[in-house]
């Protein structure tokens, strides 16, 4: 076995080249954008599938909930698989699975096929492309600016929504849902060669250092990915911060992916708003999501992540309580104000949550965040399903909006009691 050493510049030498870590982050950003097409489609499918197959909204919501749950439950295992087989291989396979699952829905005739193709296959593939991917890239390639990079990569999903949602809404409106499903499939597949040729697993692969850090040899592949993911969960589950982070993030998922992303378009349509207009509002959320998430990453590098979470959840809860009064046949200024605010707050919770996982769990932080993300998606899955049932039972979504607003208030209270990890004496002395 040979020992790797990093090339070092001559004493006093300076360089103005952009660090390779930023190119890796750019590749990851584009990859997440390409995979984001699948996340834009569920809310657009509810009405067309209900009309064509006469499936209840609860049945369609169940398929979406399976997708969301598997998205989350796969994430921690995907993070461990990236340690075992490398980021590039795992992401390439995940994108291929998403492509296959999406295109297979074109030929479905029964509800169980929707659950299998969209729920299981796309759920498993998208789970491997979840935010654990962003956390892994950030942990490996960056020592400085981690909060900012986390915000940028998290915003990639919103950027994908901005790009794909208006297109998919137009396709569904004018050509039906099948061309939209094929578009999702092609978008995921198109990114695979990009990932394979340009993404690198570790700075040592090209003899460089993490941004802001020192050179370290690439660690040996970690065997037993599933065992490691479960071991990390069992260890983290014995600590209070894990349950508080998991609980707050479950509510985050319930109030975003489960509620707004899945049910906003049909809820607005219930009030007479055209589907394309409602989808356009979701795309606007994506615009401000990018700015809000990147800004949240910047704030996370400078302020207490716990306090940021308290503010984010409290304001989100208040906004949801007003939403039922804002839905109308046309877009008006108060609705635009809600859309702008909700976009800024949408995934602003991610950078401080990842920072707290890293603070409390160190090298296992990405896998722990994978499990916290699993709770996010379980929360989303529950509300995606219950939201459809509520609409079938009560004829409106009002109760769901109010309940989600109350849950966000609970999340803010949970964030208050997350304790700061004590700084070791030697680290404090060094600082």
XYZ file of C-alpha atoms in Angstrom:
431
model
C 0.000 0.000 0.000
C 1.433 3.383 -0.927
C 0.991 6.550 1.068
C -0.576 9.441 -0.814
C 0.888 12.894 -0.397
C -0.586 16.100 -1.645
C 1.294 18.426 -3.886
C 2.130 21.576 -1.941
C 2.868 25.021 -3.337
C 6.229 26.635 -2.880
C 6.620 28.764 0.279
C 5.123 32.154 -0.231
C 3.476 31.154 -3.493
C -0.045 32.386 -4.145
C -2.691 31.095 -6.464
C -5.826 32.680 -7.822
C -7.306 29.536 -9.331
C -10.804 28.560 -8.289
C -10.630 25.641 -5.881
C -11.762 22.324 -7.381
C -14.308 21.919 -4.579
C -16.423 24.645 -6.156
C -16.528 22.717 -9.446
C -17.671 19.600 -7.585
C -20.361 21.678 -5.865
C -21.423 22.988 -9.280
C -21.734 19.436 -10.641
C -23.773 18.423 -7.596
C -25.976 21.499 -8.062
C -26.760 20.657 -11.695
C -27.319 16.996 -10.780
C -29.895 17.892 -8.137
C -31.603 20.246 -10.591
C -31.920 17.444 -13.139
C -33.318 15.069 -10.551
C -35.741 17.684 -9.225
C -38.188 17.149 -12.080
C -39.730 14.192 -10.235
C -40.523 16.386 -7.221
C -42.448 18.845 -9.377
C -44.949 16.349 -10.748
C -47.060 14.800 -7.904
C -49.229 17.865 -7.278
C -49.969 18.085 -11.003
C -51.036 14.424 -11.239
C -53.838 14.391 -8.686
C -56.610 15.885 -10.835
C -55.668 14.191 -14.170
C -55.391 10.730 -12.574
C -58.634 11.290 -10.649
C -60.438 12.198 -13.869
C -58.949 9.462 -16.092
C -59.005 6.484 -13.725
C -61.619 7.655 -11.182
C -59.137 6.978 -8.375
C -59.888 8.851 -5.165
C -57.557 11.620 -4.046
C -56.794 9.502 -0.995
C -55.598 6.649 -3.234
C -53.394 8.973 -5.286
C -52.189 10.639 -2.095
C -51.209 7.206 -0.756
C -48.914 6.618 -3.756
C -47.344 10.027 -3.193
C -46.949 9.237 0.513
C -45.117 5.981 -0.305
C -42.803 7.980 -2.562
C -42.126 10.557 0.149
C -41.612 7.962 2.882
C -39.151 5.904 0.830
C -37.397 9.114 -0.198
C -36.645 9.698 3.465
C -36.047 6.125 4.637
C -33.585 5.464 1.816
C -31.476 8.557 2.557
C -29.410 7.271 5.525
C -28.604 4.015 3.701
C -27.672 6.025 0.608
C -25.247 8.113 2.666
C -23.619 4.916 3.947
C -23.571 3.444 0.424
C -21.740 6.557 -0.758
C -19.075 5.817 1.853
C -18.862 2.233 0.574
C -19.146 2.571 -3.218
C -18.585 6.272 -3.835
C -20.871 9.186 -4.577
C -20.664 8.849 -8.348
C -21.860 5.234 -8.576
C -24.724 5.645 -6.118
C -26.034 8.816 -7.767
C -25.810 7.379 -11.305
C -27.795 4.282 -10.310
C -30.353 6.404 -8.439
C -30.992 8.626 -11.457
C -31.489 5.557 -13.652
C -34.040 4.089 -11.229
C -35.942 7.402 -11.197
C -36.002 7.398 -14.999
C -37.311 3.821 -15.212
C -39.987 4.342 -12.554
C -41.287 7.533 -14.117
C -41.544 6.244 -17.686
C -43.224 3.016 -16.510
C -46.242 5.006 -15.264
C -47.148 5.752 -18.893
C -48.469 2.189 -19.277
C -50.162 1.759 -15.896
C -53.831 0.834 -15.663
C -54.301 0.107 -11.934
C -53.674 2.051 -8.735
C -51.207 -0.562 -7.438
C -48.997 0.205 -10.431
C -48.937 3.879 -9.480
C -47.820 2.852 -6.001
C -45.135 0.524 -7.420
C -43.746 2.780 -10.163
C -44.108 6.238 -8.690
C -44.216 5.297 -5.024
C -41.574 2.570 -4.753
C -39.170 2.968 -7.715
C -39.098 6.757 -7.899
C -39.145 6.905 -4.093
C -36.085 4.653 -3.779
C -34.203 6.481 -6.523
C -35.019 9.938 -5.238
C -34.124 8.906 -1.691
C -30.618 8.135 -2.881
C -30.546 11.627 -4.395
C -31.842 13.220 -1.214
C -30.222 15.934 0.858
C -27.866 13.315 2.309
C -26.118 13.634 -1.066
C -25.675 17.369 -0.484
C -24.485 16.732 3.082
C -21.947 14.128 1.902
C -20.525 16.400 -0.800
C -20.301 19.289 1.652
C -18.620 17.220 4.385
C -16.018 15.753 2.018
C -15.141 18.762 -0.100
C -15.543 21.722 2.259
C -14.139 22.622 5.660
C -14.903 26.336 5.370
C -18.183 27.774 4.009
C -20.105 24.593 4.764
C -23.275 26.446 5.674
C -23.198 28.472 2.474
C -22.549 25.416 0.282
C -25.293 23.472 2.041
C -27.689 26.320 1.300
C -26.637 26.435 -2.360
C -27.055 22.667 -2.866
C -30.362 22.654 -1.018
C -31.536 25.471 -3.271
C -30.776 23.306 -6.300
C -33.986 21.381 -5.713
C -35.927 24.633 -5.749
C -34.113 25.690 -8.928
C -35.191 22.429 -10.548
C -38.751 23.100 -9.471
C -38.524 26.567 -11.007
C -37.312 25.092 -14.291
C -39.606 22.069 -14.550
C -42.862 23.030 -12.833
C -44.150 25.528 -15.451
C -43.116 23.163 -18.263
C -44.768 20.144 -16.657
C -47.912 22.129 -15.857
C -48.135 23.241 -19.504
C -47.651 19.663 -20.714
C -50.331 18.327 -18.352
C -52.751 21.101 -19.351
C -52.287 20.782 -23.126
C -51.040 17.242 -23.778
C -51.978 15.179 -20.720
C -49.963 13.747 -17.865
C -48.080 11.062 -19.858
C -45.759 13.456 -21.767
C -44.981 15.074 -18.416
C -43.981 11.691 -16.947
C -41.752 11.014 -19.963
C -40.125 14.440 -19.526
C -39.267 13.596 -15.906
C -37.749 10.311 -17.062
C -35.613 11.944 -19.730
C -34.442 14.715 -17.392
C -33.176 12.212 -14.831
C -31.518 10.053 -17.479
C -29.808 13.015 -19.152
C -27.882 13.818 -15.979
C -26.298 10.341 -15.648
C -23.362 10.885 -18.063
C -22.788 14.309 -16.540
C -22.420 12.708 -13.095
C -20.246 9.843 -14.312
C -17.782 12.034 -16.192
C -17.485 15.065 -13.915
C -18.338 14.166 -10.304
C -15.487 13.050 -8.031
C -15.875 11.207 -4.746
C -13.079 12.711 -2.634
C -10.463 15.516 -2.818
C -7.688 12.902 -2.599
C -8.891 11.418 -5.905
C -7.300 14.392 -7.649
C -4.595 15.134 -5.063
C -6.140 18.242 -3.583
C -7.501 19.426 -0.238
C -11.014 20.217 0.929
C -11.801 23.903 0.571
C -10.435 25.640 3.651
C -8.877 22.434 5.019
C -5.730 20.358 4.907
C -4.905 17.364 2.762
C -6.054 13.933 3.945
C -5.748 10.566 2.242
C -8.968 9.078 0.926
C -10.406 6.753 3.568
C -10.840 3.082 2.744
C -14.340 2.015 1.634
C -16.557 1.370 4.627
C -18.065 -2.145 4.412
C -21.485 -3.014 5.746
C -23.303 0.136 4.628
C -26.695 -0.982 5.947
C -25.202 -2.101 9.252
C -23.402 1.200 9.672
C -26.553 3.202 8.948
C -28.482 1.253 11.575
C -25.611 1.430 14.087
C -25.402 5.203 13.706
C -29.179 5.445 14.187
C -29.116 3.369 17.365
C -26.285 5.458 18.752
C -27.917 8.782 17.869
C -31.316 7.624 19.150
C -29.882 7.553 22.685
C -29.427 11.326 22.578
C -32.027 14.053 23.056
C -30.961 16.333 20.171
C -31.647 13.572 17.647
C -35.309 13.291 18.609
C -35.776 17.046 18.707
C -34.171 17.450 15.287
C -36.170 14.529 13.888
C -39.408 15.929 15.325
C -38.897 19.436 13.998
C -37.880 18.129 10.591
C -40.925 15.833 10.435
C -43.084 18.927 10.839
C -40.966 20.708 8.230
C -41.730 17.930 5.738
C -45.402 17.876 6.666
C -45.773 21.602 6.011
C -43.790 21.706 2.739
C -43.496 18.555 0.606
C -46.497 16.837 2.163
C -48.842 19.790 2.187
C -47.949 22.676 -0.100
C -46.027 20.828 -2.815
C -48.634 18.028 -3.009
C -51.920 19.810 -2.317
C -51.507 23.512 -3.102
C -52.317 23.145 -6.810
C -55.521 21.100 -6.310
C -56.541 23.352 -3.378
C -56.129 26.479 -5.485
C -58.005 24.757 -8.325
C -60.858 24.061 -5.886
C -61.181 27.856 -5.546
C -61.339 28.356 -9.313
C -57.684 29.094 -10.038
C -56.374 27.532 -13.288
C -53.859 24.719 -12.797
C -51.187 26.560 -14.788
C -51.585 29.664 -12.602
C -51.337 27.615 -9.394
C -48.290 25.777 -10.729
C -46.786 29.143 -11.633
C -47.156 30.235 -8.004
C -45.307 27.103 -6.876
C -42.571 27.988 -9.341
C -42.354 31.462 -7.789
C -41.899 29.736 -4.433
C -38.919 28.047 -6.097
C -37.442 31.422 -7.081
C -37.476 32.734 -3.533
C -36.568 29.313 -2.131
C -33.163 29.662 -3.808
C -32.528 33.052 -2.237
C -33.901 32.039 1.161
C -31.902 28.840 1.399
C -28.600 30.378 0.313
C -29.166 33.257 2.745
C -30.020 30.753 5.488
C -26.725 28.970 4.803
C -24.911 32.295 5.140
C -26.724 32.982 8.418
C -25.918 29.473 9.697
C -22.198 30.221 9.350
C -22.657 33.258 11.602
C -25.531 32.727 14.054
C -26.891 30.089 16.426
C -28.635 27.443 14.305
C -31.184 26.806 17.072
C -32.430 30.376 17.066
C -32.719 30.338 13.304
C -34.939 27.244 13.466
C -37.206 28.874 16.061
C -37.735 31.909 13.830
C -38.264 29.850 10.657
C -40.892 27.512 12.126
C -42.785 30.227 14.011
C -43.156 32.436 10.951
C -44.106 29.482 8.745
C -46.884 28.495 11.138
C -48.353 32.000 11.145
C -48.352 32.158 7.346
C -50.206 28.825 7.024
C -52.992 30.061 9.293
C -53.699 32.877 6.814
C -53.548 30.783 3.634
C -57.216 29.579 3.570
C -58.311 33.226 3.462
C -56.020 33.964 0.519
C -57.097 31.258 -1.944
C -59.166 32.756 -4.775
C -59.874 32.288 -8.510
C -57.157 34.781 -9.455
C -53.760 35.804 -8.130
C -53.868 38.902 -5.923
C -51.228 40.819 -3.901
C -51.801 39.132 -0.499
C -51.391 35.709 -2.149
C -48.167 36.871 -3.786
C -46.939 38.053 -0.390
C -47.606 34.578 1.030
C -45.819 32.921 -1.908
C -42.752 35.142 -1.514
C -42.545 34.551 2.225
C -43.148 30.808 1.973
C -40.500 30.552 -0.699
C -37.941 32.289 1.509
C -38.804 29.959 4.396
C -39.387 26.703 2.447
C -36.114 24.851 3.066
C -34.324 27.537 5.036
C -34.480 24.980 7.858
C -32.025 22.648 6.102
C -28.665 24.423 6.620
C -29.132 24.900 10.393
C -30.434 21.337 10.758
C -27.406 19.893 8.947
C -25.132 22.142 11.023
C -26.661 20.800 14.248
C -26.256 17.201 13.056
C -22.604 17.917 12.282
C -22.117 19.674 15.630
C -23.563 16.833 17.696
C -22.512 13.773 15.677
C -19.250 14.717 13.912
C -18.176 12.299 11.177
C -21.511 10.492 11.413
C -23.354 13.766 10.837
C -24.292 13.028 7.212
C -25.805 9.648 8.112
C -27.574 11.111 11.153
C -28.968 13.817 8.904
C -30.122 11.050 6.585
C -32.235 9.646 9.430
C -33.465 13.129 10.354
C -34.403 13.563 6.697
C -36.260 10.248 6.914
C -38.450 11.782 9.608
C -38.956 14.808 7.337
C -40.288 12.558 4.588
C -42.400 10.431 6.926
C -44.044 13.647 8.103
C -44.529 14.647 4.468
C -45.946 11.223 3.602
C -48.486 11.320 6.437
C -49.802 14.735 5.447
C -49.802 13.923 1.722
C -52.101 10.979 2.504
C -54.221 12.660 5.201
C -54.571 15.799 3.097
C -56.168 13.770 0.320
C -58.452 12.018 2.794
C -59.450 15.352 4.354
C -60.321 16.762 0.936
C -62.443 13.680 0.154
C -64.178 13.836 3.552
C -64.724 17.598 4.063
C -64.664 18.968 0.535
C -61.834 21.421 1.306
C -58.291 21.606 2.650
C -58.954 24.263 5.313
C -58.573 21.912 8.284
C -55.230 20.688 6.958
C -53.839 24.233 6.627
C -54.827 25.116 10.205
C -53.463 21.869 11.656
C -50.136 22.365 9.878
C -49.866 25.896 11.220
C -50.309 24.550 14.749
C -47.677 21.873 14.144
C -45.171 24.542 13.078
C -45.705 26.302 16.412
C -44.851 23.015 18.155
C -41.700 22.719 16.013
C -40.598 26.190 17.097
C -40.987 25.170 20.757
C -38.986 21.983 20.134
C -36.160 23.985 18.547
C -36.009 26.193 21.640
C -35.006 23.258 23.859
C -32.230 21.832 21.634
C -29.105 22.275 23.702
C -25.750 23.439 22.423
C -23.097 20.745 22.522
C -20.429 21.596 25.131
C -17.129 22.678 23.550
C -14.178 20.513 24.691
C -11.774 22.378 26.993
C -8.811 21.958 24.651
C -10.842 23.264 21.684
C -11.998 26.248 23.726
C -8.409 26.956 24.783
C -7.221 26.771 21.172
C -9.947 29.199 20.119
